[in-house]
CSV table of C-alpha atoms and ligand atoms in Angstrom, one decimal:
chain,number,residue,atom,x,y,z
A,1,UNK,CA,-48.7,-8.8,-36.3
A,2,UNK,CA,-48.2,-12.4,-37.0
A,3,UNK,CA,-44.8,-14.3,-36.9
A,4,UNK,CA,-44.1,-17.0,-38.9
A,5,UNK,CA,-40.8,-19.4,-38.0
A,6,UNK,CA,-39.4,-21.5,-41.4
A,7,UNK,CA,-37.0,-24.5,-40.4
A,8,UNK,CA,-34.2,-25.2,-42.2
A,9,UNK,CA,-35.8,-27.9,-43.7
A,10,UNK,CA,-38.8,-26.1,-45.1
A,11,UNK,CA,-35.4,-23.8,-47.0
A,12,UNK,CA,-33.6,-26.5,-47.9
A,13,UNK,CA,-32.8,-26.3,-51.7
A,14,UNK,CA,-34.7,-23.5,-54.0
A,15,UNK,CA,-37.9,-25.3,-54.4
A,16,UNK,CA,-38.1,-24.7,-50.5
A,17,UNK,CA,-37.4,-20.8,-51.1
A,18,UNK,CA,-39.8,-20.6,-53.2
A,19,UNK,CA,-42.2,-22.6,-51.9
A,20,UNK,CA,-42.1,-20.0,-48.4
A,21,UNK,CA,-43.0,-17.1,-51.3
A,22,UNK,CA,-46.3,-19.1,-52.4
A,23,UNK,CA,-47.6,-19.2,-48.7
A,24,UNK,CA,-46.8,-15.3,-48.0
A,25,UNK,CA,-48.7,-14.9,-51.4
A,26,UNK,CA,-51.2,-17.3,-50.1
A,27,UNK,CA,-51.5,-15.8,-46.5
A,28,UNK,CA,-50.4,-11.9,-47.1
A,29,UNK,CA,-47.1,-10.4,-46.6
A,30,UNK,CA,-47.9,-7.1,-44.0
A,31,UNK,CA,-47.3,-6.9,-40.6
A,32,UNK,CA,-45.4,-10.0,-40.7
A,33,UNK,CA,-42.4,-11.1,-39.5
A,34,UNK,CA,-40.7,-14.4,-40.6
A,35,UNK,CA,-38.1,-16.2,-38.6
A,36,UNK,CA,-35.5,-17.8,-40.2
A,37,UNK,CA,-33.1,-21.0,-39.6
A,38,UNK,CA,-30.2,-22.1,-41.2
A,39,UNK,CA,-30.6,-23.6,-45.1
A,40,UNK,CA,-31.1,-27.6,-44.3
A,41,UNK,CA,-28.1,-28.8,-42.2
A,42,UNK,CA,-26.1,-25.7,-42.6
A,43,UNK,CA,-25.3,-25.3,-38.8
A,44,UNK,CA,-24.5,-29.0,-39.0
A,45,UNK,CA,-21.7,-28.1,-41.4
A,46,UNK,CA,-20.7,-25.2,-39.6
A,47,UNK,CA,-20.5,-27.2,-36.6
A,48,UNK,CA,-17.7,-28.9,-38.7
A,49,UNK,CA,-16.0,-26.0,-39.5
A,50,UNK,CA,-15.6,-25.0,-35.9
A,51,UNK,CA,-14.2,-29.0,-35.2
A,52,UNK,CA,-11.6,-28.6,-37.9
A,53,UNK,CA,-10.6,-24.9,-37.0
A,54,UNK,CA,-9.9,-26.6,-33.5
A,55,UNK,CA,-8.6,-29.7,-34.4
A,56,UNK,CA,-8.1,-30.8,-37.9
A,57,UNK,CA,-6.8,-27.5,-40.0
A,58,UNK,CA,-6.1,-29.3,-43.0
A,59,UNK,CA,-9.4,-29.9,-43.8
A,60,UNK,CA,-10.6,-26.7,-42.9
A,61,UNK,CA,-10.7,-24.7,-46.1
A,62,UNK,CA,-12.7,-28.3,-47.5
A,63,UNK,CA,-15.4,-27.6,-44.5
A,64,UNK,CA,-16.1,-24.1,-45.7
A,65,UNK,CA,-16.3,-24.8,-49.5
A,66,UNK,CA,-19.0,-27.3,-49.0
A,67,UNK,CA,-21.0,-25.0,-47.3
A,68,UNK,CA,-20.2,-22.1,-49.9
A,69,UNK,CA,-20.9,-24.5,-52.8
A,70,UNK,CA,-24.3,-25.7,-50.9
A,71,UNK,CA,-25.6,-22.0,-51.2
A,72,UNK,CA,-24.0,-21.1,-54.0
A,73,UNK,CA,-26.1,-24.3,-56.2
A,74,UNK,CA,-29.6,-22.6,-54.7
A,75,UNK,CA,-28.3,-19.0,-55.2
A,76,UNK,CA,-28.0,-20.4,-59.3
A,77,UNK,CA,-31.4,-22.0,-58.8
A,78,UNK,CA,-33.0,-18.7,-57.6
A,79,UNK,CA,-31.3,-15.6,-59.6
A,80,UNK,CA,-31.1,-15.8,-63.3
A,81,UNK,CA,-28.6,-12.8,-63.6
A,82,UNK,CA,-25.3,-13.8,-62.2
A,83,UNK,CA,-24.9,-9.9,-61.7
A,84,UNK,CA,-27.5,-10.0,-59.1
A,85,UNK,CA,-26.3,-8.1,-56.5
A,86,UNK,CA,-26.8,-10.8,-54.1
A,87,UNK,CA,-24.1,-12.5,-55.4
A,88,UNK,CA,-21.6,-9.4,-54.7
A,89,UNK,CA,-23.3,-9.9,-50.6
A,90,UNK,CA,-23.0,-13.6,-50.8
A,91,UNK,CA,-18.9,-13.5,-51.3
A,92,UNK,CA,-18.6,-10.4,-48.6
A,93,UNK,CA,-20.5,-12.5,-45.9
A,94,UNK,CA,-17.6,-15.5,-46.8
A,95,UNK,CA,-14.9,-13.3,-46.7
A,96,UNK,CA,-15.9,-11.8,-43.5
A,97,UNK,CA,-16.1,-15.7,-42.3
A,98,UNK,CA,-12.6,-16.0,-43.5
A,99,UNK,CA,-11.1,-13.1,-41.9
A,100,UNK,CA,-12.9,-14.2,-38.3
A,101,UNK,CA,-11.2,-17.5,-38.3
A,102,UNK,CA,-7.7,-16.3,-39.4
A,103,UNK,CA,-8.0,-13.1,-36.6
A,104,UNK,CA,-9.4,-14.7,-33.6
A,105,UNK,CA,-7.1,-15.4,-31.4
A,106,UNK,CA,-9.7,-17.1,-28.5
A,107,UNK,CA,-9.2,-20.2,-27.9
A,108,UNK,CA,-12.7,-20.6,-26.4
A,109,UNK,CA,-14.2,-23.2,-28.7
A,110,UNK,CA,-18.2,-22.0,-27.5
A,111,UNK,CA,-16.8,-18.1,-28.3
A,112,UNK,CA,-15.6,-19.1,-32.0
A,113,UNK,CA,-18.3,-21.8,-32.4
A,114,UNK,CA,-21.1,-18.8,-31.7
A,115,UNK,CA,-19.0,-16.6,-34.1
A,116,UNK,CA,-19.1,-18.9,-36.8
A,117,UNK,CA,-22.2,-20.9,-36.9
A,118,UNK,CA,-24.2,-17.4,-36.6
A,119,UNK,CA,-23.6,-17.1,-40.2
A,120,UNK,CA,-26.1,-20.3,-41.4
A,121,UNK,CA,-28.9,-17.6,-40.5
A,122,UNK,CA,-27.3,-14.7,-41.7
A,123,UNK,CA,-26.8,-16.5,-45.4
A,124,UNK,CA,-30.4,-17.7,-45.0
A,125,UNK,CA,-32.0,-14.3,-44.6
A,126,UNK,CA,-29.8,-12.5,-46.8
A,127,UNK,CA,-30.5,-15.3,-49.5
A,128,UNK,CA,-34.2,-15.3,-48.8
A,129,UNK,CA,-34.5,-11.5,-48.0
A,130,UNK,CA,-33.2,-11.1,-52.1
A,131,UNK,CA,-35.4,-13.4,-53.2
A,132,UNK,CA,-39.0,-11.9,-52.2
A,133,UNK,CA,-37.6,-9.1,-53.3
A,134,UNK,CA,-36.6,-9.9,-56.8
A,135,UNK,CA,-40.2,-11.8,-56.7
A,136,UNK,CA,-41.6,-8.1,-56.2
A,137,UNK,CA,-42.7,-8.2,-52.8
A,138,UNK,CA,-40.6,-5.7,-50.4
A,139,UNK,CA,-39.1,-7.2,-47.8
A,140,UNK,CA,-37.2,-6.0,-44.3
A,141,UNK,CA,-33.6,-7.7,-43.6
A,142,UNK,CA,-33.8,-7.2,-40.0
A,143,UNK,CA,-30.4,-8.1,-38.1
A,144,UNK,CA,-31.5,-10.1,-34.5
A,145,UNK,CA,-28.0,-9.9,-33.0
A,146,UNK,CA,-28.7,-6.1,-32.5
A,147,UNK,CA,-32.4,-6.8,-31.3
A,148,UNK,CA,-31.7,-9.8,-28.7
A,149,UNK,CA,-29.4,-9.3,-26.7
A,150,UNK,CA,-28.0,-12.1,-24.1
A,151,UNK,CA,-25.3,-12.8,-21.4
A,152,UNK,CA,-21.7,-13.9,-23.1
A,153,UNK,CA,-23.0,-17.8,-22.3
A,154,UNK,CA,-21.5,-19.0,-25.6
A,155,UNK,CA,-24.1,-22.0,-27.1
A,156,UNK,CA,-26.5,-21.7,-24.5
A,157,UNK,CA,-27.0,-17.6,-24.1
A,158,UNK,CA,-29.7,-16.3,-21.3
A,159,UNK,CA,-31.9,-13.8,-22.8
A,160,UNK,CA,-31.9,-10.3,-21.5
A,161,UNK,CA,-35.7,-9.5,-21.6
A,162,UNK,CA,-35.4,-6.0,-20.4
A,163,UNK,CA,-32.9,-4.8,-23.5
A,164,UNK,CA,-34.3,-7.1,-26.1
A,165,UNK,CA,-38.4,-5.9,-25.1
A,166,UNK,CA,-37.0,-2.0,-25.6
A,167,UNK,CA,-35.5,-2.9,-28.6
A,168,UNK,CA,-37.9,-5.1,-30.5
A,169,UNK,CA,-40.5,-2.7,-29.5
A,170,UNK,CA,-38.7,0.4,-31.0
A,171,UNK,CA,-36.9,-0.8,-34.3
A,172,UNK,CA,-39.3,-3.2,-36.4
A,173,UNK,CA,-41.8,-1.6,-38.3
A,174,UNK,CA,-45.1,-3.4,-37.7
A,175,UNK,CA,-46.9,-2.7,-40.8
A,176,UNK,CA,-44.1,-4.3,-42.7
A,177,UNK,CA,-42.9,-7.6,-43.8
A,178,UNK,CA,-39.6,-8.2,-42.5
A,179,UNK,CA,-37.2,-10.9,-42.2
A,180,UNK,CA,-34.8,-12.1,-39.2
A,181,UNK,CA,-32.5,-15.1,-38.0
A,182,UNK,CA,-33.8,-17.5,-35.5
A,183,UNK,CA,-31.0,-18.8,-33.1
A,184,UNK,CA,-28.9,-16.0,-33.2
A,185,UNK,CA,-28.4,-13.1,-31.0
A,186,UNK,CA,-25.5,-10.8,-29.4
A,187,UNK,CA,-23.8,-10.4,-26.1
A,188,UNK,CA,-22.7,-6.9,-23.9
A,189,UNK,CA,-19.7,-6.9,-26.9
A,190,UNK,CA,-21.5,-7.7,-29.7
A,191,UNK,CA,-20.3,-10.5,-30.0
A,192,UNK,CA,-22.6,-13.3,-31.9
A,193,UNK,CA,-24.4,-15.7,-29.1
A,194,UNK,CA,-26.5,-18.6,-30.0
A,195,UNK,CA,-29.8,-19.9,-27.6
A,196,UNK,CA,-29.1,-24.0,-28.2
A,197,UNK,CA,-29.7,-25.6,-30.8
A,198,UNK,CA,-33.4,-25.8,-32.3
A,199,UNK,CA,-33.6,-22.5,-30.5
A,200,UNK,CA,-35.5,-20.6,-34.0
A,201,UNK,CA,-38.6,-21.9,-32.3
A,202,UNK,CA,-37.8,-19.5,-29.0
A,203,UNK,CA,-36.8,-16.8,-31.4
A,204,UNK,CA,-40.5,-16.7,-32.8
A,205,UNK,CA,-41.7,-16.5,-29.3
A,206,UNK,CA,-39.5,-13.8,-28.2
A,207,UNK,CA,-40.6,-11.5,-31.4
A,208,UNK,CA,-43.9,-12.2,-30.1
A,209,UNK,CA,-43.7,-11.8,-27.0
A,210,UNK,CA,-42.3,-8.4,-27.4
A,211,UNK,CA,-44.4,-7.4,-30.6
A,212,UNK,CA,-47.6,-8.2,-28.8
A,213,UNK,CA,-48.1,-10.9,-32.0
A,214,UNK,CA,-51.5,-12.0,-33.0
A,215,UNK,CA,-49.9,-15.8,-33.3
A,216,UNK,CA,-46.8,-17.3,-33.9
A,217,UNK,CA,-46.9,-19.9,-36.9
A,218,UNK,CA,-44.3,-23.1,-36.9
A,219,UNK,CA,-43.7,-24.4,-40.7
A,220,UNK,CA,-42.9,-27.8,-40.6
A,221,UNK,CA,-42.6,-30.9,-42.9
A,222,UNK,CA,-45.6,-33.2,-40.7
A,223,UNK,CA,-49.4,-31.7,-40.8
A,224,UNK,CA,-49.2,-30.4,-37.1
A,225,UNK,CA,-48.6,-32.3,-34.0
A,226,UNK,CA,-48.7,-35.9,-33.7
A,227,UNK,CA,-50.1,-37.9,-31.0
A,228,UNK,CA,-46.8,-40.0,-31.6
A,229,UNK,CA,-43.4,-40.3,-33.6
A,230,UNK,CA,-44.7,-41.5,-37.1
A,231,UNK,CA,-40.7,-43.0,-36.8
A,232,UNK,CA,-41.7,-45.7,-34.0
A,233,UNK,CA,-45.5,-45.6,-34.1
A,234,UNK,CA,-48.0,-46.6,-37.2
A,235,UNK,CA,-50.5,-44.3,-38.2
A,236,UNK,CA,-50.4,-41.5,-35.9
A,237,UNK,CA,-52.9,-39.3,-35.6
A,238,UNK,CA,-53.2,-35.1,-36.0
A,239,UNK,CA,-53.7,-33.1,-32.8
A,240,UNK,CA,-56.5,-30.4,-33.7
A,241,UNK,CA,-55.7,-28.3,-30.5
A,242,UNK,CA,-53.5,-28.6,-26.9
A,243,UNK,CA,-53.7,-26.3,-24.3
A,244,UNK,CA,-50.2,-24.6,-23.6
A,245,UNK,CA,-49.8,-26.5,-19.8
A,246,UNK,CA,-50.7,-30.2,-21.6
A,247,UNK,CA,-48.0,-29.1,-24.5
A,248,UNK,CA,-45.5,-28.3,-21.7
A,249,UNK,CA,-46.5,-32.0,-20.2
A,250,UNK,CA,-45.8,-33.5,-23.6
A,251,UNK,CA,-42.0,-32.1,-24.0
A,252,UNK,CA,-41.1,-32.9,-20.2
A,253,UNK,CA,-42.5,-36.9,-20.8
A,254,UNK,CA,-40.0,-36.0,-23.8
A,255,UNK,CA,-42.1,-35.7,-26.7
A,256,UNK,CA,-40.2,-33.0,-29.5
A,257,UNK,CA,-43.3,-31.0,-29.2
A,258,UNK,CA,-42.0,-27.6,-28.6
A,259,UNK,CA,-39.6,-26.4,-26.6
A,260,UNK,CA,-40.8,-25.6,-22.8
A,261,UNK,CA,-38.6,-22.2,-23.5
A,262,UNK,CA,-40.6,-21.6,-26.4
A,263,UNK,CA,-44.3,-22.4,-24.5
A,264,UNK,CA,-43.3,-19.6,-21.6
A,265,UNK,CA,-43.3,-16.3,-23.3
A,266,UNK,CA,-46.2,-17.4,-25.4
A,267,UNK,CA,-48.1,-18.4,-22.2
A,268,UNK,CA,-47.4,-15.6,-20.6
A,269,UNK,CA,-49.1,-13.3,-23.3
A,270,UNK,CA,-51.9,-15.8,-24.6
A,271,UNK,CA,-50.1,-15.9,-27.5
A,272,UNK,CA,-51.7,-19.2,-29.9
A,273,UNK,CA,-48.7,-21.4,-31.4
A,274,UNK,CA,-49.9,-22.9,-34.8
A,275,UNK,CA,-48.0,-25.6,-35.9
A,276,UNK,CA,-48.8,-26.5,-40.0
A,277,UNK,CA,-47.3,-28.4,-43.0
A,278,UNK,CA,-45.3,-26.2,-45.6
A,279,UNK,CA,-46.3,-28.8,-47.9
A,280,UNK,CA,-50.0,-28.2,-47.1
A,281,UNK,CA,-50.4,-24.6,-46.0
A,282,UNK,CA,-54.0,-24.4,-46.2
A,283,UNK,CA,-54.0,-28.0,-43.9
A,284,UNK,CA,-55.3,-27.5,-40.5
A,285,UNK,CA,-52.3,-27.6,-38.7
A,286,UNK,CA,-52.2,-27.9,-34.6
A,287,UNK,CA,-52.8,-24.8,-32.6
A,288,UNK,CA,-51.5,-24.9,-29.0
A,289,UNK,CA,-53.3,-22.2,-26.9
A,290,UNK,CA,-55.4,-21.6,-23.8
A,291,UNK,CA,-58.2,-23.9,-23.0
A,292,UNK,CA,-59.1,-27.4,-24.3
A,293,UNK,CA,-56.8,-29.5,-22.6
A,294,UNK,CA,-56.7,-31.8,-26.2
A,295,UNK,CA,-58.4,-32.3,-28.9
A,296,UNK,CA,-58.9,-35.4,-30.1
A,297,UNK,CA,-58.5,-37.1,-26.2
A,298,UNK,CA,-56.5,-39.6,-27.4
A,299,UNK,CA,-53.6,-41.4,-26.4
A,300,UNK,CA,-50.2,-39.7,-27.2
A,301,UNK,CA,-47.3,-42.3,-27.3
A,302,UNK,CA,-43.9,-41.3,-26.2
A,303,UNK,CA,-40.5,-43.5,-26.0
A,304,UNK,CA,-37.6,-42.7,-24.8
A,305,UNK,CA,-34.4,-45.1,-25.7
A,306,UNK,CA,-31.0,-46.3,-23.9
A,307,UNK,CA,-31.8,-45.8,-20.7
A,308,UNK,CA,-30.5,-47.5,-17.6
A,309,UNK,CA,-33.2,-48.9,-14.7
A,310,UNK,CA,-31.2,-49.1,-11.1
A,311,UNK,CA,-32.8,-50.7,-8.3
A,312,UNK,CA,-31.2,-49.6,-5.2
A,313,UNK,CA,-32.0,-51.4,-1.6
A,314,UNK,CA,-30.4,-51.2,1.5
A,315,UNK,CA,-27.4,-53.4,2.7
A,316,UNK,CA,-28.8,-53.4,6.2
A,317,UNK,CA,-32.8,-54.3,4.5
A,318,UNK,CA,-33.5,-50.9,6.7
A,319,UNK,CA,-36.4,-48.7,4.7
A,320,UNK,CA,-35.0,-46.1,2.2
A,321,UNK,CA,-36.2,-43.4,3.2
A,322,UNK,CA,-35.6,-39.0,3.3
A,323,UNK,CA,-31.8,-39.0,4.1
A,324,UNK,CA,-30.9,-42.1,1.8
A,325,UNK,CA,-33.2,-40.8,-0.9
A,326,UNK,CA,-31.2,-37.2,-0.4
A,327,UNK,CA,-28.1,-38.9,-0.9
A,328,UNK,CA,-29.5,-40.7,-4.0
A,329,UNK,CA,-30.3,-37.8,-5.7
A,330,UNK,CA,-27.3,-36.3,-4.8
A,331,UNK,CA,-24.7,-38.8,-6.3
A,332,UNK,CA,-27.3,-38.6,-9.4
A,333,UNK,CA,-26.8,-34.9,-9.6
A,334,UNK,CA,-22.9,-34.8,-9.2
A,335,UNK,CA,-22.6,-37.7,-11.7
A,336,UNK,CA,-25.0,-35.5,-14.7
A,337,UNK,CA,-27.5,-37.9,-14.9
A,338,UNK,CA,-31.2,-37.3,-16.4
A,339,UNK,CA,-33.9,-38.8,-13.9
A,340,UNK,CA,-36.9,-39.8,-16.4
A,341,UNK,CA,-38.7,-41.8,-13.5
A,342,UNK,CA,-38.1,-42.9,-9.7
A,343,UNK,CA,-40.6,-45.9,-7.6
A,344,UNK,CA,-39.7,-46.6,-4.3
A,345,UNK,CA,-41.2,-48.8,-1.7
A,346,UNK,CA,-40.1,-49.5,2.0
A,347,UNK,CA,-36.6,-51.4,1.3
A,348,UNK,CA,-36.0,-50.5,-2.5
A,349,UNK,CA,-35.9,-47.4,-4.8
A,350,UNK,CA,-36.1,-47.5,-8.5
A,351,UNK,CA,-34.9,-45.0,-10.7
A,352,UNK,CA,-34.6,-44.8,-14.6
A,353,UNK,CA,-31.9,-42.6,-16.0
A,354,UNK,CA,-29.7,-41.3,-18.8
A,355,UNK,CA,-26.3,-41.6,-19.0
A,356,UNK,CA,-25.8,-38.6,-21.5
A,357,UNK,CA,-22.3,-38.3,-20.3
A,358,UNK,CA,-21.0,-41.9,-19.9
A,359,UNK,CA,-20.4,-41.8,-16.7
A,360,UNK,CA,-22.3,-44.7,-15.4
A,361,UNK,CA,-19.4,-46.9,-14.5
A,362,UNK,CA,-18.3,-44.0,-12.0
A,363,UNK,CA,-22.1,-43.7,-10.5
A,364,UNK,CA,-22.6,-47.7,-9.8
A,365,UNK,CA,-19.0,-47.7,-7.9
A,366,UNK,CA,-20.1,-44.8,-5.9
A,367,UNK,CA,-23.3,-46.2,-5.5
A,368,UNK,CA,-22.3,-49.6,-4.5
A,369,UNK,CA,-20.4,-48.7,-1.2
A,370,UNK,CA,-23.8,-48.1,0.3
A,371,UNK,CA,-26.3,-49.8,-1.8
A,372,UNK,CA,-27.2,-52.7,-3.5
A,373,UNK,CA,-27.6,-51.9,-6.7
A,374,UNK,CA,-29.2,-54.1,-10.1
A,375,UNK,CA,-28.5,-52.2,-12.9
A,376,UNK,CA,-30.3,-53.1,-16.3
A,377,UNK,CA,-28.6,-51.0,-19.1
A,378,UNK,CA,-30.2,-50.1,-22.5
A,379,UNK,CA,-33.9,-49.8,-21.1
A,380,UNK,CA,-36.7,-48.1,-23.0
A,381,UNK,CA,-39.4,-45.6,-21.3
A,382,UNK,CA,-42.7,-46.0,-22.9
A,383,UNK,CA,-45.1,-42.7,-21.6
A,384,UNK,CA,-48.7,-42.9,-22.3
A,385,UNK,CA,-50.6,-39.6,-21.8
A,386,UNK,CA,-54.2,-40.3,-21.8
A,387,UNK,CA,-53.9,-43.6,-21.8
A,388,UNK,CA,-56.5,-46.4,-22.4
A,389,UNK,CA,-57.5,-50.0,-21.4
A,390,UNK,CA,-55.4,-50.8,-24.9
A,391,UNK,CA,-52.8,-48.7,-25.1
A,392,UNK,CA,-50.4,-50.7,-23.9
A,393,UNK,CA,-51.0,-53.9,-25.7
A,394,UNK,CA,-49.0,-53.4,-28.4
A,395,UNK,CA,-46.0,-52.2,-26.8
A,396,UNK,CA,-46.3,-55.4,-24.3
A,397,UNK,CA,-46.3,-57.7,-26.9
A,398,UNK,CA,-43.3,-56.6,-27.8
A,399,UNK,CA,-41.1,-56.0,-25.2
A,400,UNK,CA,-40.2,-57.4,-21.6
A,401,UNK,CA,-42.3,-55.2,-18.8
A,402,UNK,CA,-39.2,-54.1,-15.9
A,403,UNK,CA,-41.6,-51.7,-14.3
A,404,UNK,CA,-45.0,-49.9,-14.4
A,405,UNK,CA,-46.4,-46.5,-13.2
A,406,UNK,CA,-49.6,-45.1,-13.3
A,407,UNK,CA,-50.9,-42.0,-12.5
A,408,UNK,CA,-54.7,-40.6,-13.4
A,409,UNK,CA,-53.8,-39.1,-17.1
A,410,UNK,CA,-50.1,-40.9,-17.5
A,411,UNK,CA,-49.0,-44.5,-17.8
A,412,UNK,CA,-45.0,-45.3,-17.8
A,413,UNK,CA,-44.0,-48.7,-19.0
A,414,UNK,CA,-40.2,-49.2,-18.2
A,415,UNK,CA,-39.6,-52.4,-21.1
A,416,UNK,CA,-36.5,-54.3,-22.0
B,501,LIG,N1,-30.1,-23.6,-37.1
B,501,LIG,C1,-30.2,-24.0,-35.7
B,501,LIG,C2,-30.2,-25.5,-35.6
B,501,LIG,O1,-30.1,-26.2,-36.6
B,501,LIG,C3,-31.4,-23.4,-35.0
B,501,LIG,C4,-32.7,-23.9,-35.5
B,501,LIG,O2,-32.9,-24.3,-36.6
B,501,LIG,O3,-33.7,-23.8,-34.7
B,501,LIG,O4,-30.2,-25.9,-34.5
């Protein structure tokens, strides 16, 4: 069986829709199964819904037309006959949103924000599950929420492997094409849960994992993977193949690879992660799987922006050494912060970090009554995998160097 995950910008409008039926005529429609996200930045707009439930009610009813009208334009696009029965679904599924948010009485804003945003996926599938097969090209609505099943941790659920394995295994039909959500899943209740944001990816590689799949297939709008953001870097160039442990490297240095989460379960299985252009179906693509390490060997570029470098030395110019170092990484930990790199030497001890919580005025105070501390704010981390006697020239010509690690396959450049 293959699995094949479509983003919600490879559905954004009809053209996208119908775009996803020319590549499962292109590539065959059995024993498939295609993850689905929401239609372009529909869990964006449900995100909005949520805020103005909680906070700002008079704009609530606005929130939920825009994301009726939205689907309701590429519904028009797809079905000639407005007596499609879709359209009959499309109200029920906006109804049943409307009767959620005037019932609930939870005032858990993670609860309501899995109840409601779980429906981006659900008007997604049931939008796209009508259209293959009004195309003529039978199709299986299958509901995840029954099929992965999580702990109640609302926006960021834990997957129960045991329940989900049994009932993937038991209740899709193999020979079939089918359709699911990505994202989406249920809790002990049945109550929606969702797995993070960007979590469709993991979806795939559950449904693989527990399918046994031949290969899990990523849709995107770039060829494959890059060896660096086309956004910051010219001309970046097409990874042919990664092996699983250097594309688990890639997304700790920070690159938007894929997911760690979504790596494991594939891993684990040998399962080979394609990662292709739905603009160019028949391109190459990337495939991440066992073996070559990377193919081209060349030098993948990856920044990382606003960060803060502190250098912390002793008071007393005594060495920093276990205890201090403990304590370091204590006051780091109870303060949230993201360590991206540390350097010490005898008297000092460098550490970049981000402040995803604001709450660097509150670490420097604390860190001040038994350091001393130089913080430079708004620092960038430059990572170099694979990196070469030139790889660093163009990014020193245009910044200031703060600080420099090398390690046999990895250059850092701290830069200012
Ligand atoms: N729709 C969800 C999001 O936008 C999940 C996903 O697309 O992966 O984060």
């Amino acid at each position: 069986m293959k699995i094949y995950k479509f983003g919600g910008a490879s559905v954004k409008d009809a053209e996208g829709v119908k775009n996803l039926v020319t590549i499962l005529n292109h590539l065959g429609q059995q024993h498939t199964l295609i993850v689905v996200s929401a239609m372009g930045k529909t869990t964006n707009s449900l995100e909005l819904v949520v805020k103005n439930y909680f906070d700002n009610k008079e704009d609530l009813q606005y929130s939920i037309n825009e994301v009726f009208n939205f689907h309701n334009k590429i519904l028009h696009n797809l079905f000639k006959e407005d007596n499609h029965q879709i359209f009959s679904e499309f109200h029920e599924i906006f109804e049943n949103l409307r009767i959620f948010l005037k019932r609930n009485k939870s005032p858990d804003y993670s609860f309501v924000y899995d109840q409601v945003v779980s429906f981006g996926e659900i008007l997604s599938t049931k939008i796209i599950n009508s259209y293959l097969n009004y195309s003529s090209i039978p199709c299986n609505w299958v509901d995840a929420r029954i099929l992965i099943k999580t702990d109640s941790k609302y926006r960021d659920a834990n997957l129960n492997w045991e329940l989900t394995k049994t009932s993937i295994y038991n209740n899709i039909n193999t020979k079939l094409l089918n359709i699911t959500q990505g994202f989406i899943a249920s809790d002990a209740n049945n109550f929606s849960t969702t797995l993070g944001r960007e979590g469709s990816d993991y979806t795939a590689a559950i449904f693989a994992y527990c399918l046994n799949a031949e290969s899990v297939t990523i849709w995107k709008d770039v060829p494959g993977v890059l060896n660096a953001d086309p956004r910051v870097f010219k001309k970046p160039q097409l990874l042919n193949k990664i092996s699983y442990t250097e594309a688990i490297e890639l997304a700790f240095y920070g690159a938007s690879v894929i997911h760690p989460k979504t790596l494991q379960p594939l891993q684990k299985k040998e399962i080979p992660l394609y990662v292709k252009s739905f603009l160019n179906p028949s391109g190459k693509g990337t495939a991440i799987s066992r073996g070559t390490k990377i193919d081209p060997l060349i030098p993948c570029f990856i920044v990382q922006r606003n960060l803060n470098l502190l250098k912390l030395s002793s008071l007393d110019f005594s060495f920093i050494v276990e205890d201090n170092i403990r304590d370091i990484f204590q006051i780091l930990h109870e303060n949230k912060m993201k360590v991206d790199l540390i350097q010490n030497s005898a008297i000092s001890f460098s550490v970049c970090i981000y402040d995803k919580y604001s709450r660097l005025k509150e670490l420097l105070s604390i860190l001040k009554a038994t350091f001393k501390v130089e913080c430079t704010e708004n620092v960038s981390l430059f990572t170099i995998r694979h990196f070469n006697e030139h790889s660093s020239n163009e990014i020193l010509k245009n910044n200031k160097l703060l600080l420099e690690q090398r390690t046999n396959e990895t250059l850092q450049l701290v830069v200012s």
